[in-house]
PDB file of C-alpha atoms and ligand atoms in Angstrom:
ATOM      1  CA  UNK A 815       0.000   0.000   0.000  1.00 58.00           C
ATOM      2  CA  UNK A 816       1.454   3.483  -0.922  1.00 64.00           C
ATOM      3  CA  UNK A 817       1.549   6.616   1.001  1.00 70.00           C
ATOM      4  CA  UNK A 818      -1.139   8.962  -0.271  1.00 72.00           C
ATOM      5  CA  UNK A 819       0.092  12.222  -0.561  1.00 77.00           C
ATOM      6  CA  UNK A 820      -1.481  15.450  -0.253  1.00 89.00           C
ATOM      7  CA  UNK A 821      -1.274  18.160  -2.829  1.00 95.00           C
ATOM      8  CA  UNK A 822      -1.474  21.164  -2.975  1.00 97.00           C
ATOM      9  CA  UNK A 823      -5.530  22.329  -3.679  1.00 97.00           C
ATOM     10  CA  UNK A 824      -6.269  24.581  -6.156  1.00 98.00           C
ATOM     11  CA  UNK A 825      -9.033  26.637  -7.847  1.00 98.00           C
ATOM     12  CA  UNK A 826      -9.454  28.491 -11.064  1.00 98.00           C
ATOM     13  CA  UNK A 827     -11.231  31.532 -10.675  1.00 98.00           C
ATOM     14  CA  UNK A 828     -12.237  32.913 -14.140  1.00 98.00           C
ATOM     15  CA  UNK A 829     -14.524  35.271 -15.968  1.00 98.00           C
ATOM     16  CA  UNK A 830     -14.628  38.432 -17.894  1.00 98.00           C
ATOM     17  CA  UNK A 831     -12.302  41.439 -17.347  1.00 97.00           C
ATOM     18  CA  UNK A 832     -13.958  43.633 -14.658  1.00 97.00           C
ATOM     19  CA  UNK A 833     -16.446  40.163 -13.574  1.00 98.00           C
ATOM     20  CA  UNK A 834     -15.299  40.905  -9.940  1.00 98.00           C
ATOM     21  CA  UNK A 835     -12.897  38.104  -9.650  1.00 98.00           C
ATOM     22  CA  UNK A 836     -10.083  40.183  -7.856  1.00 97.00           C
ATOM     23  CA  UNK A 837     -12.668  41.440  -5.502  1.00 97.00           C
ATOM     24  CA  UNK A 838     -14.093  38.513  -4.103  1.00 98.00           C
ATOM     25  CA  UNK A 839     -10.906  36.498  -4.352  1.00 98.00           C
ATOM     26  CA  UNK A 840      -9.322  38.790  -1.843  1.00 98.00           C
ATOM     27  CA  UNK A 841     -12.289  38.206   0.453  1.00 97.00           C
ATOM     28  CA  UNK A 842     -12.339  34.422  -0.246  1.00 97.00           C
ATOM     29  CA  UNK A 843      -8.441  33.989   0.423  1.00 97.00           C
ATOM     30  CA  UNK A 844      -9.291  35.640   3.935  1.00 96.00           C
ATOM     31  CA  UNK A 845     -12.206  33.812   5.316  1.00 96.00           C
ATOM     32  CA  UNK A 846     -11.331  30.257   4.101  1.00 96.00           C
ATOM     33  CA  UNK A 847      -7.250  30.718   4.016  1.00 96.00           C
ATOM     34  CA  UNK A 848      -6.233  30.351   0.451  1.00 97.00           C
ATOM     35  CA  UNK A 849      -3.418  32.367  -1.286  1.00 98.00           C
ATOM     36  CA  UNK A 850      -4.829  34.946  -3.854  1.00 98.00           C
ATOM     37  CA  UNK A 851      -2.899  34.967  -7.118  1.00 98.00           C
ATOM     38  CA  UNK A 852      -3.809  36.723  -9.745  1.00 98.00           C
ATOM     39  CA  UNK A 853      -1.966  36.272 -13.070  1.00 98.00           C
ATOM     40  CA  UNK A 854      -2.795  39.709 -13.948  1.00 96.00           C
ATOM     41  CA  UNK A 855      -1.438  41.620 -10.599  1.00 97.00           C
ATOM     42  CA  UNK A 856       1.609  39.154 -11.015  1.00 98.00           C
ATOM     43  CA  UNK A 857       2.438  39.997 -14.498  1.00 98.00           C
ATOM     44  CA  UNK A 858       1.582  43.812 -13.777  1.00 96.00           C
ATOM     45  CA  UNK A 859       4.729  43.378 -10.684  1.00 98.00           C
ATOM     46  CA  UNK A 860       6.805  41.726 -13.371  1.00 98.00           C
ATOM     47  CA  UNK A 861       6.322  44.502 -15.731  1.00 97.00           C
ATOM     48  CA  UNK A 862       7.126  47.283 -13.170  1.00 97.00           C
ATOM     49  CA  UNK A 863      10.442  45.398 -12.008  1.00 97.00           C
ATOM     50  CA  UNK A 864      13.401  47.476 -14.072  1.00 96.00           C
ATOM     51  CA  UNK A 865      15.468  44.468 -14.613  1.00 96.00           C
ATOM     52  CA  UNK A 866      12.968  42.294 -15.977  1.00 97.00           C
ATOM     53  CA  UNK A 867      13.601  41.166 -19.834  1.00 97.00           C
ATOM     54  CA  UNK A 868       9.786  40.637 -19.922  1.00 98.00           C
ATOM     55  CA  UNK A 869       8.939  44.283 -19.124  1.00 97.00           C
ATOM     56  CA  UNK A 870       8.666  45.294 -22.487  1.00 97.00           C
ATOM     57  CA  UNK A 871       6.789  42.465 -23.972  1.00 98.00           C
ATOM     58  CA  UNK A 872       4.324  42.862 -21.020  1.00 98.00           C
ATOM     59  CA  UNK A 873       3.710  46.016 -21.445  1.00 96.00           C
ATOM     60  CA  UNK A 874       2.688  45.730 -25.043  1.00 96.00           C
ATOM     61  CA  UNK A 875       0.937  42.724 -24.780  1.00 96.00           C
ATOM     62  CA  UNK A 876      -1.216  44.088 -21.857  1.00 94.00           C
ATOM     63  CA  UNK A 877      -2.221  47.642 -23.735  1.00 92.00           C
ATOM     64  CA  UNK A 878      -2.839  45.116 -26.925  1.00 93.00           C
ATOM     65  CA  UNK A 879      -5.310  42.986 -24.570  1.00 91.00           C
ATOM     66  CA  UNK A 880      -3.581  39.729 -25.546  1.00 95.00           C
ATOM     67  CA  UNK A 881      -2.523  36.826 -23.183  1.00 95.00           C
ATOM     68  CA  UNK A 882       1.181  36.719 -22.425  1.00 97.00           C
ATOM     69  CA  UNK A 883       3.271  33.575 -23.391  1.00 97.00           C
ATOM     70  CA  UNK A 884       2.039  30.638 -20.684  1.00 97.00           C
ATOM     71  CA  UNK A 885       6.333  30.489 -20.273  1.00 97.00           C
ATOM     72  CA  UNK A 886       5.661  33.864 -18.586  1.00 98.00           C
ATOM     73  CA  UNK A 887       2.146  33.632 -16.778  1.00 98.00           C
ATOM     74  CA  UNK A 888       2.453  30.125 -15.515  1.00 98.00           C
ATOM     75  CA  UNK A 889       6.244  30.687 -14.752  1.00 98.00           C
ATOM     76  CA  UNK A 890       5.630  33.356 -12.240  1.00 98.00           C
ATOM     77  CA  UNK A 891       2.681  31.120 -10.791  1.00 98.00           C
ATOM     78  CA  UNK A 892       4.903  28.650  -9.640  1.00 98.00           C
ATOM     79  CA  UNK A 893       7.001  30.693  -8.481  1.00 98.00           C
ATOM     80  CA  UNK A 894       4.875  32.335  -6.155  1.00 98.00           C
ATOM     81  CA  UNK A 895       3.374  28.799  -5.109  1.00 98.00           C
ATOM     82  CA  UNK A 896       5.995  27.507  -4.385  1.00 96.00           C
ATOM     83  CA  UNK A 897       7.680  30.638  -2.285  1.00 97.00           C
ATOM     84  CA  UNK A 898       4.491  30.793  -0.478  1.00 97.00           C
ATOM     85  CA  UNK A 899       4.576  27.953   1.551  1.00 96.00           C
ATOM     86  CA  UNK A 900       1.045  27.238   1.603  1.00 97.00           C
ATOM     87  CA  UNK A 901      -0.921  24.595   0.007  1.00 96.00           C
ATOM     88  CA  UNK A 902      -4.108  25.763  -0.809  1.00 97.00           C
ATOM     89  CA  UNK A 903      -4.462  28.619  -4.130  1.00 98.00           C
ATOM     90  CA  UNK A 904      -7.279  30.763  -5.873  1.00 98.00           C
ATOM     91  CA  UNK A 905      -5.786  31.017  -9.214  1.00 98.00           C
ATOM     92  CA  UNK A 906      -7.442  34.188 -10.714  1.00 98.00           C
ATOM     93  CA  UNK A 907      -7.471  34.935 -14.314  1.00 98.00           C
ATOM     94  CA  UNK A 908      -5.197  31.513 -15.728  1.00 98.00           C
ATOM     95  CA  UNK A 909      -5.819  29.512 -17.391  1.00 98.00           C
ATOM     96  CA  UNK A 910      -7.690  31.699 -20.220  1.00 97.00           C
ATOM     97  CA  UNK A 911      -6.450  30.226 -23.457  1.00 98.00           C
ATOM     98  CA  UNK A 912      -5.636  26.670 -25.048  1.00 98.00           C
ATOM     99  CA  UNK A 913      -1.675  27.887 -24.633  1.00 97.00           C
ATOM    100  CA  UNK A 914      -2.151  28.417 -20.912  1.00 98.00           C
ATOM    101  CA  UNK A 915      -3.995  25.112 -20.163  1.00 98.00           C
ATOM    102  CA  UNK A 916      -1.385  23.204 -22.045  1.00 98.00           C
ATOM    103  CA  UNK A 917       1.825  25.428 -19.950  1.00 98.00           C
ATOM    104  CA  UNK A 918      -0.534  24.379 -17.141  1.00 98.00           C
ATOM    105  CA  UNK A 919      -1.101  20.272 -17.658  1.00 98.00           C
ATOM    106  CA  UNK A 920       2.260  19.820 -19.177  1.00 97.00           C
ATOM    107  CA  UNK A 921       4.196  21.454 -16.039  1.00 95.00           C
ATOM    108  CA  UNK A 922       1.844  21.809 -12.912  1.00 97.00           C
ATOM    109  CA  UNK A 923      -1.342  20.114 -12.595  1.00 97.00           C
ATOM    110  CA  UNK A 924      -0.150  16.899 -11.972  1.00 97.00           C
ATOM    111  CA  UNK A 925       1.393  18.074  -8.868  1.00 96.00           C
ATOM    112  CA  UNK A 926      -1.742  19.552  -7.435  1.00 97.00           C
ATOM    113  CA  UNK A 927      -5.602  18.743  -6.547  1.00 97.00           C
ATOM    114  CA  UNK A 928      -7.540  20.924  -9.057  1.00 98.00           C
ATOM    115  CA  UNK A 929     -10.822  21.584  -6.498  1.00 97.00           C
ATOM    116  CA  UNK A 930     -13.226  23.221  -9.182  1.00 97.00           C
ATOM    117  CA  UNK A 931     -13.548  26.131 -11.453  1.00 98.00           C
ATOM    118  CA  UNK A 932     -15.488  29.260 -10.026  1.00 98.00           C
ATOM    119  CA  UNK A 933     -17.223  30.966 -12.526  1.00 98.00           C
ATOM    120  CA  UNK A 934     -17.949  35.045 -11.936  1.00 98.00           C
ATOM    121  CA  UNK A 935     -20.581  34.897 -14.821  1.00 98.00           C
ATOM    122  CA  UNK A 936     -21.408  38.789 -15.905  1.00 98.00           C
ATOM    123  CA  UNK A 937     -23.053  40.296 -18.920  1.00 98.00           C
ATOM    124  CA  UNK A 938     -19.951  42.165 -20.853  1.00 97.00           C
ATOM    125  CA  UNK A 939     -22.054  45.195 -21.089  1.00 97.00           C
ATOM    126  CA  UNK A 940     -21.746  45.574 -16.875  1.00 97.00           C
ATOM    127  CA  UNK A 941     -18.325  44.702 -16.808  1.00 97.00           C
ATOM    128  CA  UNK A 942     -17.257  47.239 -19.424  1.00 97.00           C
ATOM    129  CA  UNK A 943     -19.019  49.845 -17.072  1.00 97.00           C
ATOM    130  CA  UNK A 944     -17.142  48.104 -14.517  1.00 97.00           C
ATOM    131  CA  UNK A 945     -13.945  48.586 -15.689  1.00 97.00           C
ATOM    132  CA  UNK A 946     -14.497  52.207 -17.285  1.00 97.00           C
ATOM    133  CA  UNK A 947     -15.183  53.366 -13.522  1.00 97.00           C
ATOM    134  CA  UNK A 948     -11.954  51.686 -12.268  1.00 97.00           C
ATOM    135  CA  UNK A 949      -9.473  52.770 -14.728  1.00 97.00           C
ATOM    136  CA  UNK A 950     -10.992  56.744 -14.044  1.00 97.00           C
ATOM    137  CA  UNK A 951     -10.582  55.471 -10.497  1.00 97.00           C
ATOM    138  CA  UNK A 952      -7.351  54.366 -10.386  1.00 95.00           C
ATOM    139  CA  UNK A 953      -5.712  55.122 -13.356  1.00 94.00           C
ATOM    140  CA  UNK A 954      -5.067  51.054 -14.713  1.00 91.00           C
ATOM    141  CA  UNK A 955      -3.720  51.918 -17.901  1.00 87.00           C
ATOM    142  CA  UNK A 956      -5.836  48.666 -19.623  1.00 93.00           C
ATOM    143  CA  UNK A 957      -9.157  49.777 -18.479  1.00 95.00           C
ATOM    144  CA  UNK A 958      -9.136  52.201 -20.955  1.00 95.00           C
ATOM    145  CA  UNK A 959     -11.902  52.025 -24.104  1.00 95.00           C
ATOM    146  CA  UNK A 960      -9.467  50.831 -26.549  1.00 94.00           C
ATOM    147  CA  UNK A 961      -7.736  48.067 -24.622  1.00 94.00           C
ATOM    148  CA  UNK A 962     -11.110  46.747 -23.119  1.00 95.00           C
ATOM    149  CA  UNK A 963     -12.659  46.412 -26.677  1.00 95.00           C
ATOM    150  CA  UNK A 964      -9.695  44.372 -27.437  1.00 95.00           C
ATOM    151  CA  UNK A 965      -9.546  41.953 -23.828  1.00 96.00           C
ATOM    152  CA  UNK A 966     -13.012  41.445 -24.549  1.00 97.00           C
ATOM    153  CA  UNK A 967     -12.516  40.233 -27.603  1.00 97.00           C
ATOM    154  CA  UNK A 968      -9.979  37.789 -26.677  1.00 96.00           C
ATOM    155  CA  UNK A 969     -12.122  36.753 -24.335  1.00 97.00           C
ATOM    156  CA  UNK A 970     -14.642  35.772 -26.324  1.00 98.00           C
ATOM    157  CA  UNK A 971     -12.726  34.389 -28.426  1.00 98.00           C
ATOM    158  CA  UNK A 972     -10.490  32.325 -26.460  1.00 97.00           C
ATOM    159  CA  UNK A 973     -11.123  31.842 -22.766  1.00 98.00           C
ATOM    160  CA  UNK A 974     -14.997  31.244 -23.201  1.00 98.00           C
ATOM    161  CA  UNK A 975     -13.733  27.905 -24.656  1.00 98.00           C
ATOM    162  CA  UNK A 976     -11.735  27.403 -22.070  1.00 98.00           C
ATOM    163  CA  UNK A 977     -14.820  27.778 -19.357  1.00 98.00           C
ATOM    164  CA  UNK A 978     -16.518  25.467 -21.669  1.00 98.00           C
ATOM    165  CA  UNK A 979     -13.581  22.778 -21.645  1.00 98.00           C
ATOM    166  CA  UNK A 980     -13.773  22.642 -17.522  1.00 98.00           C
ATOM    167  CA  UNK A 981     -17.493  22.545 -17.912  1.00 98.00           C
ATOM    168  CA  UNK A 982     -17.477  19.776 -19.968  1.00 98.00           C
ATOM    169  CA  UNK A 983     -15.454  18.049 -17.680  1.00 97.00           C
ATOM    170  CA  UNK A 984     -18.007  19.154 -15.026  1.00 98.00           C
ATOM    171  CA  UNK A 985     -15.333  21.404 -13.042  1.00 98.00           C
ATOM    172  CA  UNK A 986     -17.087  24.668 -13.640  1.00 98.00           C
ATOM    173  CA  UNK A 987     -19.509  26.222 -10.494  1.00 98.00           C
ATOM    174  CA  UNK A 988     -20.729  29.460 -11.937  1.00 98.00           C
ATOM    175  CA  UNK A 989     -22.399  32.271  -9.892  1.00 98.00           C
ATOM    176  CA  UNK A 990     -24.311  35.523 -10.586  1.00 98.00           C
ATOM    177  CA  UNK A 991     -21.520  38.236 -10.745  1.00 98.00           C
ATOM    178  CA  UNK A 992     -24.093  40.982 -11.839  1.00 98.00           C
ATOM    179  CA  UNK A 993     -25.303  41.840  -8.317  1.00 98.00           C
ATOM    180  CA  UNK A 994     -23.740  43.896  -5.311  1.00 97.00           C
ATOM    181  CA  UNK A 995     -20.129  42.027  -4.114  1.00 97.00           C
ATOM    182  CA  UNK A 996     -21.933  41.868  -1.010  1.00 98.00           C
ATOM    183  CA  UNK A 997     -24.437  39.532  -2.596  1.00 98.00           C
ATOM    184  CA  UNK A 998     -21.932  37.819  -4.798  1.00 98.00           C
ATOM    185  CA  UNK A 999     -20.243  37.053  -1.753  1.00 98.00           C
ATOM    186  CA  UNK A1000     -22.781  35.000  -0.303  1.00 98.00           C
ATOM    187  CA  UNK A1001     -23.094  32.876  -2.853  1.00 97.00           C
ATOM    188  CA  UNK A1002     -19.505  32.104  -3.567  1.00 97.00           C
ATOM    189  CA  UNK A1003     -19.694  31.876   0.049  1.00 97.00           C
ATOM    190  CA  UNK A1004     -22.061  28.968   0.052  1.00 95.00           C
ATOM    191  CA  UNK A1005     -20.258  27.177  -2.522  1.00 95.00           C
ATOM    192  CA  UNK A1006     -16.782  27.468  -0.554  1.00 95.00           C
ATOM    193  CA  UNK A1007     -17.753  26.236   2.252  1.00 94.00           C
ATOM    194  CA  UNK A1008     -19.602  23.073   0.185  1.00 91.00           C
ATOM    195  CA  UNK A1009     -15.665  22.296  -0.754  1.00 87.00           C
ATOM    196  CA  UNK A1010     -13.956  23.293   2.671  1.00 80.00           C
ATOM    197  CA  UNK A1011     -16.830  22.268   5.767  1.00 73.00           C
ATOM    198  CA  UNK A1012     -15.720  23.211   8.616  1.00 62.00           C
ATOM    199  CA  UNK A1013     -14.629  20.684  11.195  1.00 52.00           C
ATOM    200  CA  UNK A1014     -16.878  18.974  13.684  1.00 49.00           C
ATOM    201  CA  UNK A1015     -15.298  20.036  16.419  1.00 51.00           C
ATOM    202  CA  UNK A1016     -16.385  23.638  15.345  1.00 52.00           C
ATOM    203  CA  UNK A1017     -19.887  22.765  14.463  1.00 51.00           C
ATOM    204  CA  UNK A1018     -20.247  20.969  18.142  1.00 53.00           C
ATOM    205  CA  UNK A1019     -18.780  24.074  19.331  1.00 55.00           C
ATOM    206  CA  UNK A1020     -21.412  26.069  17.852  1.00 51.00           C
ATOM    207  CA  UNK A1021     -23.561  24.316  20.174  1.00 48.00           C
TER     208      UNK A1021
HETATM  209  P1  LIG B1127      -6.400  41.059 -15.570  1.00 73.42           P
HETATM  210  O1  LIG B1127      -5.725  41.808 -14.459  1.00 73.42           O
HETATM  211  O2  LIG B1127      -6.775  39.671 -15.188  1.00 73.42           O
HETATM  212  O3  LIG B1127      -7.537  41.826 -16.171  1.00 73.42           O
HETATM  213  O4  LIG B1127      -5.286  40.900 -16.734  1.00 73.42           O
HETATM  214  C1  LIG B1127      -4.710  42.021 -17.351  1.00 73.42           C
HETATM  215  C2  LIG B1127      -3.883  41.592 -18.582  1.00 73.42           C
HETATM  216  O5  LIG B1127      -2.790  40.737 -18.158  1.00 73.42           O
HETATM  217  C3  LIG B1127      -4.607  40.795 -19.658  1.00 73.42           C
HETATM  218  O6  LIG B1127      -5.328  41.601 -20.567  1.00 73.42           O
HETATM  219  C4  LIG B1127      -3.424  40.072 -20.336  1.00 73.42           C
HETATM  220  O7  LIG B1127      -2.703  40.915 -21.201  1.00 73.42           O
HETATM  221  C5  LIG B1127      -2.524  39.736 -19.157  1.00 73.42           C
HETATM  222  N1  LIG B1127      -2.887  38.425 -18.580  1.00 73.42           N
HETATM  223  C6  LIG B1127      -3.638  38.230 -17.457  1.00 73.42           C
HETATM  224  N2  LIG B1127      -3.798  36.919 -17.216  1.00 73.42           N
HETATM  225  C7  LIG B1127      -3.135  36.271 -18.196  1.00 73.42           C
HETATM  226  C8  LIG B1127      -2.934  34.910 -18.511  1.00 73.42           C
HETATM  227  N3  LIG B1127      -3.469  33.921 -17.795  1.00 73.42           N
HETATM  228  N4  LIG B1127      -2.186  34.575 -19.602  1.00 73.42           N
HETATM  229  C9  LIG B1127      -1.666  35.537 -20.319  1.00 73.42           C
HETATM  230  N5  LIG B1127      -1.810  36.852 -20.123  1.00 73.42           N
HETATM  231  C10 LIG B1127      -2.542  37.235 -19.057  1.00 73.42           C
END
């Protein structure tokens, strides 16, 4: 009999720019202890580092809306898994095209216990408003009219298949992520907590 080892748990957290996903990740990574990455924020750090030889091609790729080499995006994943310490991630925004799910099954996902795929399902119409607001806001130079007509159109184009790969192999949990965060919340909330019960011990406590 072999030893069963425990990897590392991971979930996918995808939908379309400005769906909400770095919102409620930040929450979920707080209440139920995962590690928040976000391929986005981590290529954004890699792009303001001034030795980095990706900087430029970052840079260009982001204003363009197109998805960065899976070399780069899942490369700095690992990276940050791995110096974390910790064993359970929400992966935000990855994979979100073919190239990044092959990077993905070809160098990590054997190593690690792929929980589901969470879903922030939005009408593109909201989360252009969305991200119009935050780039007057804070100045994100993608959330500007040109670059979002573009990431959307990548989106369509090539993660929607990918949400429809994992839903074929009946990964995918999608919620409503057209109403308040508050109310997002609860429902991701719900579905969490399906995948991570609490112990016994705390529901006798409860008691
Ligand atoms: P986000 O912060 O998720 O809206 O991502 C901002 C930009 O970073 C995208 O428009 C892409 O240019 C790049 N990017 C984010 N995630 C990925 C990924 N998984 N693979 C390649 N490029 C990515």
């Amino acid at each position: 009999m072999g030893t069963k080892v425990l990897k590392p748990k991971v979930i996918f957290v995808l939908g379309p720019p400005g769906s909400g996903k770095g919102t409620q990740c930040v929450r979920l990574a707080s209440e139920f202890n995962y590690v928040h990455l976000s391929a986005g924020e981590l290529l954004r750090q890699e792009k303001s580092k001034p030795d980095s030889k990706y900087r430029k091609l970052i840079d260009t790729y982001m204003k363009e809306g197109k998805l960065v080499p899976v070399a780069i995006s899942c490369g700095l994943l690992k990276k940050a898994m791995f110096e974390s310490q910790r064993d359970k991630f929400l992966i935000d925004g990855f994979p979100r095209n073919k190239d990044n799910v092959d990077g993905w099954n070809k160098d990590v996902a054997g190593y690690v216990d792929l929980q589901f795929v969470l879903f922030f399902d939005c009408p593109l119409e909201i989360c252009i408003k969305r991200c119009l607001k935050r780039g007057a806001e804070t100045g994100r130079d993608d959330d500007n009219e040109e670059s979002l007509r573009k990431r959307i159109k990548t989106y369509i184009s090539e993660s929607s298949p990918i949400i429809q790969h994992y839903n074929m192999l009946k990964l995918v949990h999608a919620v409503d992520a057209s109403k308040e965060p508050d109310d997002v919340y609860k429902d991701v909330k719900n579905l969490m907590l399906k995948y991570n019960p609490k112990s016994c011990y705390f529901i006798l406590f409860q008691f």
